[in-house]
mmCIF file of C-alpha atoms in Angstrom:
data_model
loop_
_atom_site.group_PDB
_atom_site.id
_atom_site.type_symbol
_atom_site.label_atom_id
_atom_site.label_comp_id
_atom_site.label_asym_id
_atom_site.label_seq_id
_atom_site.Cartn_x
_atom_site.Cartn_y
_atom_site.Cartn_z
ATOM 1 C CA UNK A 16 0.000 0.000 0.000
ATOM 2 C CA UNK A 17 1.580 3.283 -1.054
ATOM 3 C CA UNK A 18 1.151 6.270 1.261
ATOM 4 C CA UNK A 19 0.995 8.633 -1.722
ATOM 5 C CA UNK A 20 -1.892 6.671 -3.214
ATOM 6 C CA UNK A 21 -3.942 6.660 -0.018
ATOM 7 C CA UNK A 22 -3.072 10.264 0.799
ATOM 8 C CA UNK A 23 -4.229 11.327 -2.667
ATOM 9 C CA UNK A 24 -7.547 9.576 -2.076
ATOM 10 C CA UNK A 25 -7.939 11.292 1.290
ATOM 11 C CA UNK A 26 -7.925 14.744 -0.305
ATOM 12 C CA UNK A 27 -9.366 13.990 -3.751
ATOM 13 C CA UNK A 28 -12.591 15.769 -2.859
ATOM 14 C CA UNK A 29 -12.919 19.256 -1.288
ATOM 15 C CA UNK A 30 -12.839 19.043 2.499
ATOM 16 C CA UNK A 31 -15.681 20.996 4.070
ATOM 17 C CA UNK A 32 -14.378 20.781 7.621
ATOM 18 C CA UNK A 33 -10.941 22.082 8.551
ATOM 19 C CA UNK A 34 -8.484 19.485 9.778
ATOM 20 C CA UNK A 35 -4.757 19.009 10.033
ATOM 21 C CA UNK A 36 -3.586 17.145 6.963
ATOM 22 C CA UNK A 37 -0.346 16.340 8.773
ATOM 23 C CA UNK A 38 -2.340 14.402 11.358
ATOM 24 C CA UNK A 39 -4.068 12.344 8.702
ATOM 25 C CA UNK A 40 -0.756 11.641 6.983
ATOM 26 C CA UNK A 41 0.714 10.586 10.315
ATOM 27 C CA UNK A 42 -2.283 8.300 10.868
ATOM 28 C CA UNK A 43 -1.740 6.692 7.469
ATOM 29 C CA UNK A 44 1.966 6.182 8.189
ATOM 30 C CA UNK A 45 1.266 4.625 11.566
ATOM 31 C CA UNK A 46 -1.180 2.122 10.034
ATOM 32 C CA UNK A 47 0.987 0.921 7.142
ATOM 33 C CA UNK A 48 1.475 -2.538 8.611
ATOM 34 C CA UNK A 49 -2.251 -2.838 9.263
ATOM 35 C CA UNK A 50 -3.014 -1.923 5.643
ATOM 36 C CA UNK A 51 -0.518 -4.461 4.327
ATOM 37 C CA UNK A 52 -1.915 -7.194 6.558
ATOM 38 C CA UNK A 53 -5.444 -6.450 5.357
ATOM 39 C CA UNK A 54 -4.251 -6.791 1.779
ATOM 40 C CA UNK A 55 -2.402 -9.970 2.671
ATOM 41 C CA UNK A 56 -5.616 -11.489 4.036
ATOM 42 C CA UNK A 57 -7.550 -10.523 0.913
ATOM 43 C CA UNK A 58 -4.884 -11.790 -1.493
ATOM 44 C CA UNK A 59 -4.869 -15.131 0.344
ATOM 45 C CA UNK A 60 -8.474 -15.724 -0.734
ATOM 46 C CA UNK A 61 -8.309 -17.474 -4.116
ATOM 47 C CA UNK A 62 -11.248 -15.602 -5.623
ATOM 48 C CA UNK A 63 -10.762 -16.814 -9.202
ATOM 49 C CA UNK A 64 -14.052 -16.077 -10.969
ATOM 50 C CA UNK A 65 -13.165 -18.232 -13.992
ATOM 51 C CA UNK A 66 -12.845 -21.448 -11.998
ATOM 52 C CA UNK A 67 -16.128 -23.013 -10.885
ATOM 53 C CA UNK A 68 -14.200 -25.027 -8.285
ATOM 54 C CA UNK A 69 -13.176 -21.756 -6.609
ATOM 55 C CA UNK A 70 -16.718 -20.422 -6.301
ATOM 56 C CA UNK A 71 -16.858 -20.993 -2.537
ATOM 57 C CA UNK A 72 -13.686 -18.907 -2.194
ATOM 58 C CA UNK A 73 -15.347 -16.200 -4.242
ATOM 59 C CA UNK A 74 -18.427 -16.215 -1.990
ATOM 60 C CA UNK A 75 -16.092 -15.986 0.999
ATOM 61 C CA UNK A 76 -14.361 -12.999 -0.600
ATOM 62 C CA UNK A 77 -17.632 -11.115 -1.003
ATOM 63 C CA UNK A 78 -18.621 -11.865 2.590
ATOM 64 C CA UNK A 79 -15.235 -10.575 3.733
ATOM 65 C CA UNK A 80 -15.753 -7.298 1.866
ATOM 66 C CA UNK A 81 -19.238 -6.920 3.309
ATOM 67 C CA UNK A 82 -18.054 -7.571 6.859
ATOM 68 C CA UNK A 83 -15.221 -5.058 6.506
ATOM 69 C CA UNK A 84 -17.699 -2.371 5.480
ATOM 70 C CA UNK A 85 -20.149 -3.354 8.231
ATOM 71 C CA UNK A 86 -17.507 -2.906 10.933
ATOM 72 C CA UNK A 87 -17.082 0.672 9.682
ATOM 73 C CA UNK A 88 -20.753 1.394 10.293
ATOM 74 C CA UNK A 89 -21.864 1.350 6.674
ATOM 75 C CA UNK A 90 -25.318 0.411 5.442
ATOM 76 C CA UNK A 91 -24.298 -2.793 3.695
ATOM 77 C CA UNK A 92 -26.234 -5.136 1.418
ATOM 78 C CA UNK A 93 -25.271 -8.373 -0.294
ATOM 79 C CA UNK A 94 -27.310 -8.316 -3.502
ATOM 80 C CA UNK A 95 -28.263 -11.640 -5.097
ATOM 81 C CA UNK A 96 -27.683 -11.447 -8.869
ATOM 82 C CA UNK A 97 -28.803 -14.944 -9.816
ATOM 83 C CA UNK A 98 -27.065 -17.919 -11.352
ATOM 84 C CA UNK A 99 -24.475 -18.651 -14.002
ATOM 85 C CA UNK A 100 -24.971 -21.374 -16.579
ATOM 86 C CA UNK A 101 -21.806 -23.364 -17.207
ATOM 87 C CA UNK A 102 -20.876 -24.818 -20.626
ATOM 88 C CA UNK A 103 -21.953 -28.287 -19.502
ATOM 89 C CA UNK A 104 -25.436 -27.010 -18.653
ATOM 90 C CA UNK A 105 -24.986 -26.919 -14.896
ATOM 91 C CA UNK A 106 -25.870 -23.776 -12.979
ATOM 92 C CA UNK A 107 -23.803 -22.081 -10.323
ATOM 93 C CA UNK A 108 -24.748 -19.252 -7.970
ATOM 94 C CA UNK A 109 -23.104 -15.980 -8.916
ATOM 95 C CA UNK A 110 -21.225 -14.171 -6.142
ATOM 96 C CA UNK A 111 -23.393 -11.519 -4.556
ATOM 97 C CA UNK A 112 -22.622 -7.877 -5.250
ATOM 98 C CA UNK A 113 -21.715 -5.808 -2.201
ATOM 99 C CA UNK A 114 -23.247 -2.350 -1.884
ATOM 100 C CA UNK A 115 -22.573 0.018 0.988
ATOM 101 C CA UNK A 116 -23.457 3.564 1.906
ATOM 102 C CA UNK A 117 -21.808 6.084 4.224
ATOM 103 C CA UNK A 118 -23.822 9.260 4.675
ATOM 104 C CA UNK A 119 -27.063 10.454 3.082
ATOM 105 C CA UNK A 120 -26.836 14.234 3.386
ATOM 106 C CA UNK A 121 -29.023 15.740 0.667
ATOM 107 C CA UNK A 122 -26.818 18.844 0.656
ATOM 108 C CA UNK A 123 -23.746 16.852 -0.368
ATOM 109 C CA UNK A 124 -22.725 15.219 -3.615
ATOM 110 C CA UNK A 125 -22.725 11.444 -3.686
ATOM 111 C CA UNK A 126 -19.691 9.545 -4.918
ATOM 112 C CA UNK A 127 -19.969 5.854 -5.802
ATOM 113 C CA UNK A 128 -16.775 3.802 -5.739
ATOM 114 C CA UNK A 129 -16.715 0.792 -8.070
ATOM 115 C CA UNK A 130 -14.309 -2.075 -7.617
ATOM 116 C CA UNK A 131 -13.966 -5.827 -7.991
ATOM 117 C CA UNK A 132 -12.307 -8.450 -5.839
ATOM 118 C CA UNK A 133 -12.225 -11.427 -8.200
ATOM 119 C CA UNK A 134 -8.978 -12.353 -9.906
ATOM 120 C CA UNK A 135 -7.540 -14.125 -12.925
ATOM 121 C CA UNK A 136 -6.106 -17.640 -12.533
ATOM 122 C CA UNK A 137 -2.604 -17.829 -11.061
ATOM 123 C CA UNK A 138 -0.190 -20.744 -10.691
ATOM 124 C CA UNK A 139 3.540 -20.954 -10.052
ATOM 125 C CA UNK A 140 3.936 -22.857 -13.319
ATOM 126 C CA UNK A 141 2.482 -19.857 -15.170
ATOM 127 C CA UNK A 142 5.689 -17.969 -14.393
ATOM 128 C CA UNK A 143 5.112 -16.572 -10.905
ATOM 129 C CA UNK A 144 8.374 -16.226 -8.995
ATOM 130 C CA UNK A 145 6.500 -16.178 -5.682
ATOM 131 C CA UNK A 146 3.367 -17.983 -4.446
ATOM 132 C CA UNK A 147 0.602 -15.942 -6.127
ATOM 133 C CA UNK A 148 -1.790 -16.046 -3.181
ATOM 134 C CA UNK A 149 0.871 -15.232 -0.600
ATOM 135 C CA UNK A 150 1.547 -11.479 -0.583
ATOM 136 C CA UNK A 151 5.307 -11.094 -0.912
ATOM 137 C CA UNK A 152 7.431 -7.969 -0.557
ATOM 138 C CA UNK A 153 10.398 -7.590 -2.905
ATOM 139 C CA UNK A 154 12.411 -4.355 -2.963
ATOM 140 C CA UNK A 155 9.540 -2.387 -1.468
ATOM 141 C CA UNK A 156 6.936 -3.740 -3.893
ATOM 142 C CA UNK A 157 4.128 -6.109 -2.933
ATOM 143 C CA UNK A 158 3.419 -9.061 -5.224
ATOM 144 C CA UNK A 159 0.335 -11.257 -5.162
ATOM 145 C CA UNK A 160 -2.586 -12.166 -7.395
ATOM 146 C CA UNK A 161 -5.093 -9.319 -7.223
ATOM 147 C CA UNK A 162 -2.765 -7.016 -5.267
ATOM 148 C CA UNK A 163 -3.109 -4.251 -7.850
ATOM 149 C CA UNK A 164 -6.085 -5.572 -9.816
ATOM 150 C CA UNK A 165 -8.186 -4.805 -7.891
ATOM 151 C CA UNK A 166 -8.015 -5.630 -4.192
ATOM 152 C CA UNK A 167 -5.545 -2.968 -3.045
ATOM 153 C CA UNK A 168 -7.416 -0.112 -4.785
ATOM 154 C CA UNK A 169 -10.679 -1.240 -3.161
ATOM 155 C CA UNK A 170 -8.976 -1.382 0.219
ATOM 156 C CA UNK A 171 -7.428 2.061 -0.339
ATOM 157 C CA UNK A 172 -10.898 3.612 -0.618
ATOM 158 C CA UNK A 173 -12.063 1.700 2.431
ATOM 159 C CA UNK A 174 -9.026 2.862 4.424
ATOM 160 C CA UNK A 175 -9.679 6.447 3.307
ATOM 161 C CA UNK A 176 -13.175 6.346 4.802
ATOM 162 C CA UNK A 177 -11.775 4.655 7.907
ATOM 163 C CA UNK A 178 -9.234 7.461 8.343
ATOM 164 C CA UNK A 179 -11.952 10.100 8.352
ATOM 165 C CA UNK A 180 -13.903 8.088 10.887
ATOM 166 C CA UNK A 181 -10.832 7.632 13.087
ATOM 167 C CA UNK A 182 -10.640 11.408 13.474
ATOM 168 C CA UNK A 183 -14.425 11.738 13.827
ATOM 169 C CA UNK A 184 -14.371 13.858 10.679
ATOM 170 C CA UNK A 185 -17.524 14.231 8.665
ATOM 171 C CA UNK A 186 -17.102 12.915 5.145
ATOM 172 C CA UNK A 187 -17.179 15.821 2.675
ATOM 173 C CA UNK A 188 -19.383 13.743 0.351
ATOM 174 C CA UNK A 189 -21.764 10.829 0.699
ATOM 175 C CA UNK A 190 -19.838 7.686 -0.220
ATOM 176 C CA UNK A 191 -21.282 4.555 -1.769
ATOM 177 C CA UNK A 192 -19.514 1.336 -2.726
ATOM 178 C CA UNK A 193 -20.410 -1.241 -5.346
ATOM 179 C CA UNK A 194 -18.012 -4.180 -5.276
ATOM 180 C CA UNK A 195 -18.485 -7.161 -7.576
ATOM 181 C CA UNK A 196 -16.898 -10.579 -7.957
ATOM 182 C CA UNK A 197 -17.213 -11.400 -11.668
ATOM 183 C CA UNK A 198 -15.370 -8.563 -13.432
ATOM 184 C CA UNK A 199 -12.616 -10.769 -14.808
ATOM 185 C CA UNK A 200 -15.150 -12.947 -16.633
ATOM 186 C CA UNK A 201 -17.482 -10.278 -17.990
ATOM 187 C CA UNK A 202 -19.358 -8.954 -14.932
ATOM 188 C CA UNK A 203 -22.132 -11.527 -15.203
ATOM 189 C CA UNK A 204 -25.353 -10.215 -13.687
ATOM 190 C CA UNK A 205 -24.045 -6.726 -12.924
ATOM 191 C CA UNK A 206 -25.888 -4.890 -15.711
ATOM 192 C CA UNK A 207 -29.259 -6.252 -14.638
ATOM 193 C CA UNK A 208 -28.539 -5.456 -10.995
ATOM 194 C CA UNK A 209 -27.619 -1.838 -11.787
ATOM 195 C CA UNK A 210 -30.722 -1.360 -13.916
ATOM 196 C CA UNK A 211 -32.889 -2.853 -11.175
ATOM 197 C CA UNK A 212 -31.483 -0.393 -8.628
ATOM 198 C CA UNK A 213 -31.108 2.708 -10.775
ATOM 199 C CA UNK A 214 -34.079 4.344 -9.049
ATOM 200 C CA UNK A 215 -32.994 3.286 -5.561
ATOM 201 C CA UNK A 216 -29.330 2.759 -4.691
ATOM 202 C CA UNK A 217 -27.999 4.666 -7.709
ATOM 203 C CA UNK A 218 -30.676 7.363 -7.888
ATOM 204 C CA UNK A 219 -28.627 10.026 -6.096
ATOM 205 C CA UNK A 220 -25.161 9.130 -7.406
ATOM 206 C CA UNK A 221 -23.382 12.147 -8.882
ATOM 207 C CA UNK A 222 -19.978 10.649 -9.627
ATOM 208 C CA UNK A 223 -18.552 7.192 -10.277
ATOM 209 C CA UNK A 224 -14.954 6.503 -9.292
ATOM 210 C CA UNK A 225 -13.025 3.533 -10.674
ATOM 211 C CA UNK A 226 -9.578 2.635 -9.346
ATOM 212 C CA UNK A 227 -8.834 -0.109 -11.848
ATOM 213 C CA UNK A 228 -6.521 1.720 -14.229
ATOM 214 C CA UNK A 229 -2.763 1.889 -14.728
ATOM 215 C CA UNK A 230 -0.422 4.865 -14.675
ATOM 216 C CA UNK A 231 1.545 5.458 -17.862
ATOM 217 C CA UNK A 232 2.889 8.626 -16.274
ATOM 218 C CA UNK A 233 5.766 8.495 -13.809
ATOM 219 C CA UNK A 234 3.675 10.647 -11.491
ATOM 220 C CA UNK A 235 0.378 9.714 -9.823
ATOM 221 C CA UNK A 236 -2.410 10.384 -12.310
ATOM 222 C CA UNK A 237 -6.177 10.575 -12.467
ATOM 223 C CA UNK A 238 -7.836 8.723 -15.324
ATOM 224 C CA UNK A 239 -10.948 10.671 -16.290
ATOM 225 C CA UNK A 240 -11.943 8.639 -19.325
ATOM 226 C CA UNK A 241 -11.628 4.993 -20.279
ATOM 227 C CA UNK A 242 -11.771 3.116 -23.551
ATOM 228 C CA UNK A 243 -14.999 1.423 -24.479
ATOM 229 C CA UNK A 244 -15.697 -1.594 -26.663
ATOM 230 C CA UNK A 245 -17.740 -1.597 -29.837
ATOM 231 C CA UNK A 246 -18.505 -5.008 -31.286
ATOM 232 C CA UNK A 247 -19.308 -5.828 -34.912
ATOM 233 C CA UNK A 248 -20.275 -9.121 -36.470
ATOM 234 C CA UNK A 249 -19.301 -10.120 -39.986
ATOM 235 C CA UNK A 250 -20.413 -13.361 -41.627
ATOM 236 C CA UNK A 251 -19.149 -14.588 -44.978
ATOM 237 C CA UNK A 252 -20.829 -17.539 -46.686
ATOM 238 C CA UNK A 253 -19.117 -19.923 -49.062
ATOM 239 C CA UNK A 254 -19.452 -23.411 -50.551
ATOM 240 C CA UNK A 255 -21.764 -25.854 -48.813
ATOM 241 C CA UNK A 256 -18.876 -28.196 -47.945
ATOM 242 C CA UNK A 257 -15.141 -28.240 -47.271
ATOM 243 C CA UNK A 258 -13.128 -28.141 -50.476
ATOM 244 C CA UNK A 259 -9.701 -29.541 -51.341
ATOM 245 C CA UNK A 260 -7.182 -26.815 -52.073
ATOM 246 C CA UNK A 261 -5.376 -29.009 -54.590
ATOM 247 C CA UNK A 262 -8.566 -29.580 -56.557
ATOM 248 C CA UNK A 263 -10.674 -26.483 -56.013
ATOM 249 C CA UNK A 264 -8.078 -23.861 -55.047
ATOM 250 C CA UNK A 265 -7.955 -20.946 -57.454
ATOM 251 C CA UNK A 266 -11.361 -21.843 -58.866
ATOM 252 C CA UNK A 267 -13.837 -20.742 -56.223
ATOM 253 C CA UNK A 268 -14.111 -17.423 -54.428
ATOM 254 C CA UNK A 269 -12.705 -18.229 -50.984
ATOM 255 C CA UNK A 270 -14.598 -16.843 -47.960
ATOM 256 C CA UNK A 271 -11.371 -16.374 -45.984
ATOM 257 C CA UNK A 272 -9.981 -14.093 -48.676
ATOM 258 C CA UNK A 273 -13.179 -12.066 -48.672
ATOM 259 C CA UNK A 274 -13.110 -11.834 -44.878
ATOM 260 C CA UNK A 275 -9.552 -10.548 -44.927
ATOM 261 C CA UNK A 276 -10.635 -7.926 -47.458
ATOM 262 C CA UNK A 277 -13.528 -6.838 -45.221
ATOM 263 C CA UNK A 278 -11.289 -6.565 -42.153
ATOM 264 C CA UNK A 279 -8.774 -4.543 -44.167
ATOM 265 C CA UNK A 280 -11.485 -1.949 -44.764
ATOM 266 C CA UNK A 281 -12.088 -1.358 -41.048
ATOM 267 C CA UNK A 282 -8.862 0.457 -40.156
ATOM 268 C CA UNK A 283 -6.239 2.473 -42.007
ATOM 269 C CA UNK A 284 -2.473 1.766 -41.793
ATOM 270 C CA UNK A 285 -2.068 4.708 -39.383
ATOM 271 C CA UNK A 286 -4.708 3.360 -36.989
ATOM 272 C CA UNK A 287 -7.716 5.402 -38.024
ATOM 273 C CA UNK A 288 -10.987 3.476 -37.656
ATOM 274 C CA UNK A 289 -12.866 3.698 -40.954
ATOM 275 C CA UNK A 290 -16.295 2.481 -39.853
ATOM 276 C CA UNK A 291 -18.830 5.231 -40.684
ATOM 277 C CA UNK A 292 -20.075 7.104 -37.623
ATOM 278 C CA UNK A 293 -17.372 5.962 -35.197
ATOM 279 C CA UNK A 294 -15.429 9.208 -35.191
ATOM 280 C CA UNK A 295 -18.575 11.271 -34.721
ATOM 281 C CA UNK A 296 -19.455 9.284 -31.598
ATOM 282 C CA UNK A 297 -16.181 10.176 -29.861
ATOM 283 C CA UNK A 298 -15.680 13.530 -28.141
ATOM 284 C CA UNK A 299 -12.745 15.370 -29.742
ATOM 285 C CA UNK A 300 -9.689 16.278 -27.684
ATOM 286 C CA UNK A 301 -9.930 19.936 -26.698
ATOM 287 C CA UNK A 302 -7.057 22.406 -27.044
ATOM 288 C CA UNK A 303 -6.909 22.639 -23.255
ATOM 289 C CA UNK A 304 -6.595 18.868 -22.927
ATOM 290 C CA UNK A 305 -3.887 18.760 -25.594
ATOM 291 C CA UNK A 306 -1.850 21.341 -23.671
ATOM 292 C CA UNK A 307 -2.398 19.494 -20.394
ATOM 293 C CA UNK A 308 -1.080 16.253 -21.846
ATOM 294 C CA UNK A 309 2.160 17.899 -22.985
ATOM 295 C CA UNK A 310 3.338 17.792 -19.364
ATOM 296 C CA UNK A 311 2.553 14.139 -18.735
ATOM 297 C CA UNK A 312 5.647 12.170 -17.787
ATOM 298 C CA UNK A 313 5.144 9.383 -20.306
ATOM 299 C CA UNK A 314 8.413 7.907 -21.579
ATOM 300 C CA UNK A 315 7.685 6.352 -24.953
ATOM 301 C CA UNK A 316 11.055 4.600 -25.208
ATOM 302 C CA UNK A 317 10.609 3.015 -21.800
ATOM 303 C CA UNK A 318 7.068 1.967 -22.755
ATOM 304 C CA UNK A 319 8.264 0.321 -25.984
ATOM 305 C CA UNK A 320 11.007 -1.532 -24.148
ATOM 306 C CA UNK A 321 8.585 -2.663 -21.474
ATOM 307 C CA UNK A 322 6.090 -4.218 -23.900
ATOM 308 C CA UNK A 323 8.765 -5.459 -26.319
ATOM 309 C CA UNK A 324 8.085 -3.530 -29.517
ATOM 310 C CA UNK A 325 10.350 -1.375 -31.660
ATOM 311 C CA UNK A 326 7.696 0.989 -32.973
ATOM 312 C CA UNK A 327 4.378 2.452 -31.851
ATOM 313 C CA UNK A 328 1.466 3.597 -33.978
ATOM 314 C CA UNK A 329 2.231 7.246 -33.174
ATOM 315 C CA UNK A 330 5.418 9.248 -32.672
ATOM 316 C CA UNK A 331 4.127 11.682 -30.041
ATOM 317 C CA UNK A 332 3.315 10.984 -26.390
ATOM 318 C CA UNK A 333 -0.156 12.537 -26.390
ATOM 319 C CA UNK A 334 -2.035 10.470 -28.976
ATOM 320 C CA UNK A 335 -1.295 7.016 -27.440
ATOM 321 C CA UNK A 336 -2.816 8.004 -24.089
ATOM 322 C CA UNK A 337 -5.840 9.837 -25.504
ATOM 323 C CA UNK A 338 -7.106 7.391 -28.124
#
C-alpha cells in the first residue's frame, strides 16, 4: 500500500471541515502494517471467478468485503444477482454484489466507488516467482494475485473512509460502494442489478470513481476517461462443404480471402478506424486537454522496451494516451 496513493484519495474531494492534513498523513503512516496485513488477508483468498471449483472462495471474498464495510458502520447489502450457466449445462450461484453507503446528506454530492475483488487464474507454473496467493514484498513492492487488480485499490478507498472516521471527521461527500466478484469474466449479472437499482441505490449518485486503471505517467495520475468496446459481427458464406485446395483452389471465391478484405477496410495503416459514424461518436480532444497532456511524464522509449516492440502507432506521447 503506497502512502501517496492513499493520501491522494484522502484529499481527492474538497474538504468541508478544517483538519490538520499532517495528522491524517501521520495516521496513514502509523497504520501501514495494518493496511498491508489487510491486503495480505484478501490476497490469500483465491477468488478466481473463472474457476467453478473456486466459487466458494469467491463467496467468501464477497462476505469478507461486506463484513469489513459493516464494521465501519456502513449500510451494507449483499445483492443476489442470480445464477451462471456453465458450458456443460450446470448452474452455479453468482457471487453476490456488495453495496454500501456512508452518509445520506441531501446537501452533499454522492460519490460511488466501483471495484472488484475477483482475480484471474494464477499458478507458479504460469511464471510466478513467488506464491501468487501469498503477498510477498520484494524491494519495497508487494506481489500477489489481485494485489493491484483490484483488491488494493478497493482497500485504499475503504481505508480512506476509515481514516476520516478515526478522526471523527464528517465525510465531505456521501460515499457509496459497489463491489463485484465477476469482473474478470465479464461482470455476469451486474448490468441487470444496476438497472434494477437505478431508481434506488444509484438514484442520487453524482460521480462514479473507478480505481482499476494503470499509470503510464511516472507521477500519480487521475484517469478521467476509459476506452470502451464496440462489437461488430461479420459473416461470410461460401461453398456448402469443405473443399480440397489441390482440386478447387484458385477456382472458387474463398470466404477467408473475402473476410480478410472486409477486415482490411475497417482500419487504415495509421490506426484510423474507418467504420462510418465511429469518429462522430467520440468527443474530440480539446485544445486545453492537448496542452495538459504535454506535461505528462510518459516515456515512450521506456514503454516500448517494457512491452517489447520497436515501434508504436504514433510518434508523439499525447495520442497514445488519448485514443
